[in-house]
């Protein structure tokens, strides 16, 4: 199975950031003939602090994502946090994503499945790869034809994650599309004073390790200037560095 790539800023910050990232992803798509999904969140409902930036909201966010698709032709992926969001999101994006902490929320999975769009379920930080059998069943029994699973690490004490790459092989029992979230897996949840920290220097190695374990997709949060990003900056790749990482995974 040919690998896919999911990439984009963590949250919708501005049209200019969306355009800059989308232009680069389109260039890479055309240059290397790889399937790339543009990802950005319209609402980060799970931020550490109530004072953290969440995004432009459902209506404005979907309009901005739709504009990206119209301008650049890239397929879209975004996440939902509430069941009512599934239907309007499914009318705009190509893949609906379920956040890790919510992957056991039955109503959320059912409504996402009812849209008929592929559903990408992130494995919770407290579950094993084998546990993901049940979220997959919830989606498929609710009408989803295409279900993806994404590994993003497990809690390892406080404010830290560790990746058991055997989860990739275990999740392949349930779906052939198993994705490695290479940037969230180096996150340090809640470890930066009311927000999450991270170690972006480990992202390329995380991607290569996932390749060795048979990943069929790769997820990256990328930004023109991660130090100024409004969410997840410490674990995001610089946009200028993404091409080299992508190349290491398609060679």
Short mmCIF file of C-alpha atoms in Angstrom, two decimals:
data_model
loop_
_atom_site.label_atom_id
_atom_site.label_comp_id
_atom_site.label_asym_id
_atom_site.label_seq_id
_atom_site.Cartn_x
_atom_site.Cartn_y
_atom_site.Cartn_z
CA UNK A 1 0.00 0.00 0.00
CA UNK A 2 1.39 3.37 -1.04
CA UNK A 3 1.92 5.66 1.97
CA UNK A 4 -0.15 8.77 2.50
CA UNK A 5 0.85 11.96 4.27
CA UNK A 6 -1.27 14.17 6.52
CA UNK A 7 0.25 17.58 7.20
CA UNK A 8 -0.60 21.11 8.17
CA UNK A 9 -0.67 23.58 11.06
CA UNK A 10 -2.17 22.33 14.31
CA UNK A 11 -4.95 24.92 14.33
CA UNK A 12 -6.28 27.43 11.83
CA UNK A 13 -4.46 30.64 12.74
CA UNK A 14 -4.84 32.83 9.66
CA UNK A 15 -5.49 32.56 5.95
CA UNK A 16 -1.89 33.52 5.24
CA UNK A 17 -0.50 30.59 7.25
CA UNK A 18 -2.96 28.20 5.59
CA UNK A 19 -1.94 29.46 2.15
CA UNK A 20 1.79 29.25 2.82
CA UNK A 21 1.55 25.67 4.07
CA UNK A 22 -0.86 24.58 1.33
CA UNK A 23 1.40 26.00 -1.40
CA UNK A 24 4.31 23.94 -0.13
CA UNK A 25 2.23 20.77 0.22
CA UNK A 26 0.93 21.17 -3.31
CA UNK A 27 4.49 21.62 -4.58
CA UNK A 28 5.58 18.42 -2.85
CA UNK A 29 2.54 16.56 -4.12
CA UNK A 30 3.34 17.56 -7.68
CA UNK A 31 7.08 16.98 -7.38
CA UNK A 32 6.97 13.52 -5.78
CA UNK A 33 3.52 12.26 -6.79
CA UNK A 34 2.54 11.53 -3.17
CA UNK A 35 -0.93 11.70 -1.65
CA UNK A 36 -1.02 14.55 0.86
CA UNK A 37 -3.99 15.56 3.02
CA UNK A 38 -4.11 19.10 4.35
CA UNK A 39 -4.89 19.15 8.08
CA UNK A 40 -5.83 22.02 10.36
CA UNK A 41 -8.31 22.22 13.24
CA UNK A 42 -11.16 24.73 13.35
CA UNK A 43 -11.41 24.31 17.14
CA UNK A 44 -8.91 22.86 19.60
CA UNK A 45 -11.38 21.97 22.32
CA UNK A 46 -8.78 20.05 24.34
CA UNK A 47 -6.22 22.77 25.08
CA UNK A 48 -4.50 22.62 28.47
CA UNK A 49 -5.56 26.10 29.58
CA UNK A 50 -8.82 27.97 29.14
CA UNK A 51 -6.70 30.94 28.03
CA UNK A 52 -5.14 29.06 25.09
CA UNK A 53 -6.11 29.87 21.52
CA UNK A 54 -8.73 27.44 20.18
CA UNK A 55 -9.31 28.49 16.58
CA UNK A 56 -11.89 30.37 14.51
CA UNK A 57 -14.77 28.00 15.24
CA UNK A 58 -16.85 25.65 13.13
CA UNK A 59 -18.49 27.96 10.58
CA UNK A 60 -15.56 30.26 9.82
CA UNK A 61 -13.08 27.40 10.04
CA UNK A 62 -14.92 25.25 7.51
CA UNK A 63 -15.13 28.22 5.15
CA UNK A 64 -11.36 28.73 5.39
CA UNK A 65 -10.67 25.02 4.83
CA UNK A 66 -13.02 24.98 1.86
CA UNK A 67 -11.11 27.92 0.39
CA UNK A 68 -7.86 25.95 0.72
CA UNK A 69 -9.39 23.02 -1.14
CA UNK A 70 -10.74 25.27 -3.89
CA UNK A 71 -7.44 27.10 -4.33
CA UNK A 72 -5.01 24.19 -4.13
CA UNK A 73 -7.01 21.03 -4.78
CA UNK A 74 -5.64 19.25 -1.72
CA UNK A 75 -7.92 16.79 0.10
CA UNK A 76 -8.81 17.90 3.61
CA UNK A 77 -8.73 16.29 7.05
CA UNK A 78 -9.91 17.85 10.28
CA UNK A 79 -11.04 16.69 13.70
CA UNK A 80 -14.35 16.91 15.51
CA UNK A 81 -15.03 17.03 19.24
CA UNK A 82 -18.84 17.03 19.32
CA UNK A 83 -21.32 14.72 17.59
CA UNK A 84 -23.26 17.62 16.01
CA UNK A 85 -20.11 18.71 14.15
CA UNK A 86 -19.88 15.51 12.08
CA UNK A 87 -22.52 16.35 9.49
CA UNK A 88 -21.36 19.89 8.52
CA UNK A 89 -17.70 18.82 8.64
CA UNK A 90 -18.44 15.83 6.43
CA UNK A 91 -19.89 18.16 3.80
CA UNK A 92 -16.52 19.95 3.45
CA UNK A 93 -13.64 17.64 4.32
CA UNK A 94 -12.50 14.34 2.85
CA UNK A 95 -11.55 12.60 6.10
CA UNK A 96 -12.97 13.11 9.59
CA UNK A 97 -10.56 12.64 12.47
CA UNK A 98 -11.42 11.52 16.00
CA UNK A 99 -9.07 12.94 18.67
CA UNK A 100 -7.19 10.43 20.81
CA UNK A 101 -8.88 11.28 24.10
CA UNK A 102 -12.28 10.81 22.43
CA UNK A 103 -11.69 7.57 20.55
CA UNK A 104 -14.04 5.62 22.84
CA UNK A 105 -16.91 8.14 22.55
CA UNK A 106 -19.55 6.01 20.83
CA UNK A 107 -21.86 8.81 19.68
CA UNK A 108 -18.94 10.72 18.14
CA UNK A 109 -17.74 7.66 16.24
CA UNK A 110 -21.24 6.77 15.06
CA UNK A 111 -21.99 10.25 13.73
CA UNK A 112 -18.63 10.44 11.96
CA UNK A 113 -19.29 7.06 10.35
CA UNK A 114 -22.75 8.14 9.18
CA UNK A 115 -21.23 10.86 6.98
CA UNK A 116 -19.82 8.18 4.67
CA UNK A 117 -16.38 9.78 4.81
CA UNK A 118 -13.26 7.91 5.90
CA UNK A 119 -12.78 8.16 9.66
CA UNK A 120 -9.27 8.47 11.09
CA UNK A 121 -9.29 7.39 14.74
CA UNK A 122 -6.32 8.38 16.85
CA UNK A 123 -5.37 5.78 19.44
CA UNK A 124 -5.78 7.10 22.96
CA UNK A 125 -2.70 7.63 25.08
CA UNK A 126 -4.14 5.11 27.58
CA UNK A 127 -4.98 2.29 25.13
CA UNK A 128 -3.04 -0.42 23.35
CA UNK A 129 -3.12 -1.08 19.64
CA UNK A 130 -5.26 -4.18 20.24
CA UNK A 131 -7.83 -2.08 22.12
CA UNK A 132 -8.56 -0.21 18.87
CA UNK A 133 -10.59 -3.16 17.60
CA UNK A 134 -13.62 -1.71 19.33
CA UNK A 135 -13.59 1.87 18.00
CA UNK A 136 -13.14 0.38 14.53
CA UNK A 137 -16.14 -1.90 15.06
CA UNK A 138 -18.26 1.04 16.23
CA UNK A 139 -17.51 2.91 13.00
CA UNK A 140 -17.94 -0.03 10.64
CA UNK A 141 -21.18 -1.16 12.24
CA UNK A 142 -22.44 2.43 11.84
CA UNK A 143 -21.77 2.49 8.11
CA UNK A 144 -18.16 3.57 7.71
CA UNK A 145 -16.52 1.90 4.73
CA UNK A 146 -13.00 3.21 5.32
CA UNK A 147 -11.51 3.44 8.83
CA UNK A 148 -7.93 4.50 9.56
CA UNK A 149 -6.00 4.20 12.81
CA UNK A 150 -3.27 6.53 14.06
CA UNK A 151 -0.59 5.85 16.67
CA UNK A 152 0.48 8.86 18.77
CA UNK A 153 2.19 7.38 21.81
CA UNK A 154 1.19 6.36 25.32
CA UNK A 155 1.49 8.19 28.62
CA UNK A 156 4.83 7.42 30.28
CA UNK A 157 4.61 8.86 33.73
CA UNK A 158 3.65 12.51 34.01
CA UNK A 159 4.05 14.98 31.10
CA UNK A 160 5.71 12.43 28.85
CA UNK A 161 4.87 10.00 26.05
CA UNK A 162 6.54 6.83 24.82
CA UNK A 163 5.84 4.97 21.59
CA UNK A 164 5.45 1.20 21.44
CA UNK A 165 5.86 0.63 17.72
CA UNK A 166 4.35 -2.83 18.04
CA UNK A 167 1.02 -1.01 18.15
CA UNK A 168 1.34 -0.32 14.43
CA UNK A 169 1.48 -4.04 13.66
CA UNK A 170 -1.31 -4.78 16.12
CA UNK A 171 -3.62 -2.16 14.59
CA UNK A 172 -3.04 -3.59 11.12
CA UNK A 173 -5.21 -6.51 12.24
CA UNK A 174 -8.17 -4.15 11.98
CA UNK A 175 -7.34 -1.87 9.05
CA UNK A 176 -4.61 -1.68 6.40
CA UNK A 177 -4.28 2.11 6.80
CA UNK A 178 -2.22 2.59 9.95
CA UNK A 179 -0.69 6.03 10.41
CA UNK A 180 2.14 7.29 12.61
CA UNK A 181 1.60 10.70 14.16
CA UNK A 182 5.24 11.71 14.11
CA UNK A 183 4.83 15.08 15.82
CA UNK A 184 2.27 14.45 18.58
CA UNK A 185 4.30 11.43 19.61
CA UNK A 186 7.15 13.71 20.72
CA UNK A 187 4.83 15.97 22.68
CA UNK A 188 5.26 16.62 26.41
CA UNK A 189 1.60 17.00 27.48
CA UNK A 190 1.02 19.93 29.82
CA UNK A 191 4.73 20.26 30.52
CA UNK A 192 5.26 23.88 29.51
CA UNK A 193 3.37 25.92 32.07
CA UNK A 194 -0.27 25.68 30.97
CA UNK A 195 0.52 24.28 27.55
CA UNK A 196 2.25 21.26 26.06
CA UNK A 197 5.95 21.07 25.34
CA UNK A 198 7.73 18.79 22.91
CA UNK A 199 10.95 17.64 21.26
CA UNK A 200 10.76 18.22 17.52
CA UNK A 201 14.36 17.01 17.06
CA UNK A 202 13.09 13.44 17.42
CA UNK A 203 10.41 13.70 14.72
CA UNK A 204 12.52 12.40 11.77
CA UNK A 205 13.60 9.35 13.78
CA UNK A 206 10.03 8.65 14.88
CA UNK A 207 8.99 8.64 11.23
CA UNK A 208 11.76 6.27 10.18
CA UNK A 209 11.05 3.90 13.05
CA UNK A 210 7.39 3.82 12.03
CA UNK A 211 8.42 3.07 8.46
CA UNK A 212 10.42 0.08 9.71
CA UNK A 213 7.35 -1.17 11.56
CA UNK A 214 5.17 -0.97 8.45
CA UNK A 215 3.28 2.31 8.79
CA UNK A 216 1.14 3.10 5.75
CA UNK A 217 0.71 6.77 6.55
CA UNK A 218 2.46 9.63 8.34
CA UNK A 219 1.00 12.61 10.20
CA UNK A 220 2.99 15.82 10.71
CA UNK A 221 2.11 19.18 12.15
CA UNK A 222 4.12 21.76 10.22
CA UNK A 223 4.36 25.54 10.40
CA UNK A 224 6.40 28.33 8.77
CA UNK A 225 7.57 29.44 12.24
CA UNK A 226 6.73 26.92 14.99
CA UNK A 227 8.16 29.23 17.67
CA UNK A 228 5.25 31.57 16.95
CA UNK A 229 2.60 28.89 16.41
CA UNK A 230 -0.54 29.30 18.49
CA UNK A 231 -0.76 25.59 19.35
CA UNK A 232 1.74 22.68 19.60
CA UNK A 233 4.73 24.74 18.50
CA UNK A 234 7.42 22.75 20.38
CA UNK A 235 6.62 19.49 18.60
CA UNK A 236 5.92 20.90 15.12
CA UNK A 237 8.29 20.68 12.18
CA UNK A 238 9.49 23.78 10.40
CA UNK A 239 7.79 23.94 7.01
CA UNK A 240 11.19 24.25 5.31
CA UNK A 241 12.31 20.93 6.83
CA UNK A 242 9.32 18.86 5.79
CA UNK A 243 10.56 17.94 2.31
CA UNK A 244 13.65 16.19 3.63
CA UNK A 245 11.61 14.13 6.08
CA UNK A 246 9.11 13.21 3.39
CA UNK A 247 11.94 12.12 1.10
CA UNK A 248 13.29 9.75 3.77
CA UNK A 249 9.94 7.99 3.84
CA UNK A 250 9.36 7.53 0.11
CA UNK A 251 12.88 6.48 -0.93
#
